[in-house]
């Protein structure tokens, strides 16, 4: 996975650190320095997308419930 050219070098370093910390927490083998494998980067992004969807689901369900009560 390529890094977007819009990402500044500073934020890329922060993201790399975040990915390393996530990978270690997940029990994946990642070196403390150097390139992170594309497989680990993709797994990190997939996990973040899943986490974002889980947060959005309760809000969507709450809207349906409120919408269900509105018609009288």
PDB file of C-alpha atoms in Angstrom, residues 8-44:
ATOM      1  CA  UNK A   8       3.301  15.116   5.490  1.00  0.00           C
ATOM      2  CA  UNK A   9       6.470  13.436   6.650  1.00  0.00           C
ATOM      3  CA  UNK A  10       5.666  14.207  10.288  1.00  0.00           C
ATOM      4  CA  UNK A  11       2.237  12.646  10.165  1.00  0.00           C
ATOM      5  CA  UNK A  12       3.615   9.656   8.256  1.00  0.00           C
ATOM      6  CA  UNK A  13       6.039   9.070  11.134  1.00  0.00           C
ATOM      7  CA  UNK A  14       3.175   9.279  13.620  1.00  0.00           C
ATOM      8  CA  UNK A  15       1.149   6.797  11.559  1.00  0.00           C
ATOM      9  CA  UNK A  16       4.118   4.444  11.328  1.00  0.00           C
ATOM     10  CA  UNK A  17       4.483   4.570  15.105  1.00  0.00           C
ATOM     11  CA  UNK A  18       0.770   3.916  15.506  1.00  0.00           C
ATOM     12  CA  UNK A  19       0.950   0.922  13.151  1.00  0.00           C
ATOM     13  CA  UNK A  20       3.941  -0.532  15.018  1.00  0.00           C
ATOM     14  CA  UNK A  21       2.190  -0.154  18.381  1.00  0.00           C
ATOM     15  CA  UNK A  22      -0.986  -1.739  16.997  1.00  0.00           C
ATOM     16  CA  UNK A  23       0.955  -4.633  15.434  1.00  0.00           C
ATOM     17  CA  UNK A  24       2.822  -5.347  18.666  1.00  0.00           C
ATOM     18  CA  UNK A  25      -0.446  -5.237  20.604  1.00  0.00           C
ATOM     19  CA  UNK A  26      -1.960  -7.717  18.145  1.00  0.00           C
ATOM     20  CA  UNK A  27       0.991 -10.059  18.613  1.00  0.00           C
ATOM     21  CA  UNK A  28       2.352  -9.519  15.117  1.00  0.00           C
ATOM     22  CA  UNK A  29       6.071  -9.552  14.510  1.00  0.00           C
ATOM     23  CA  UNK A  30       7.339  -6.142  13.439  1.00  0.00           C
ATOM     24  CA  UNK A  31      10.810  -4.651  13.695  1.00  0.00           C
ATOM     25  CA  UNK A  32      11.311  -1.560  15.846  1.00  0.00           C
ATOM     26  CA  UNK A  33      12.875   0.235  12.869  1.00  0.00           C
ATOM     27  CA  UNK A  34      12.691   0.122   9.118  1.00  0.00           C
ATOM     28  CA  UNK A  35       9.978  -0.698   6.637  1.00  0.00           C
ATOM     29  CA  UNK A  36       6.679  -2.147   7.802  1.00  0.00           C
ATOM     30  CA  UNK A  37       5.357  -4.907   5.564  1.00  0.00           C
ATOM     31  CA  UNK A  38       2.401  -4.100   3.338  1.00  0.00           C
ATOM     32  CA  UNK A  39       0.486  -6.976   4.942  1.00  0.00           C
ATOM     33  CA  UNK A  40       0.718  -5.381   8.404  1.00  0.00           C
ATOM     34  CA  UNK A  41      -0.141  -1.917   7.069  1.00  0.00           C
ATOM     35  CA  UNK A  42      -3.213  -3.323   5.298  1.00  0.00           C
ATOM     36  CA  UNK A  43      -4.292  -5.246   8.415  1.00  0.00           C
ATOM     37  CA  UNK A  44      -3.969  -2.027  10.446  1.00  0.00           C
TER      38      UNK A  44
END
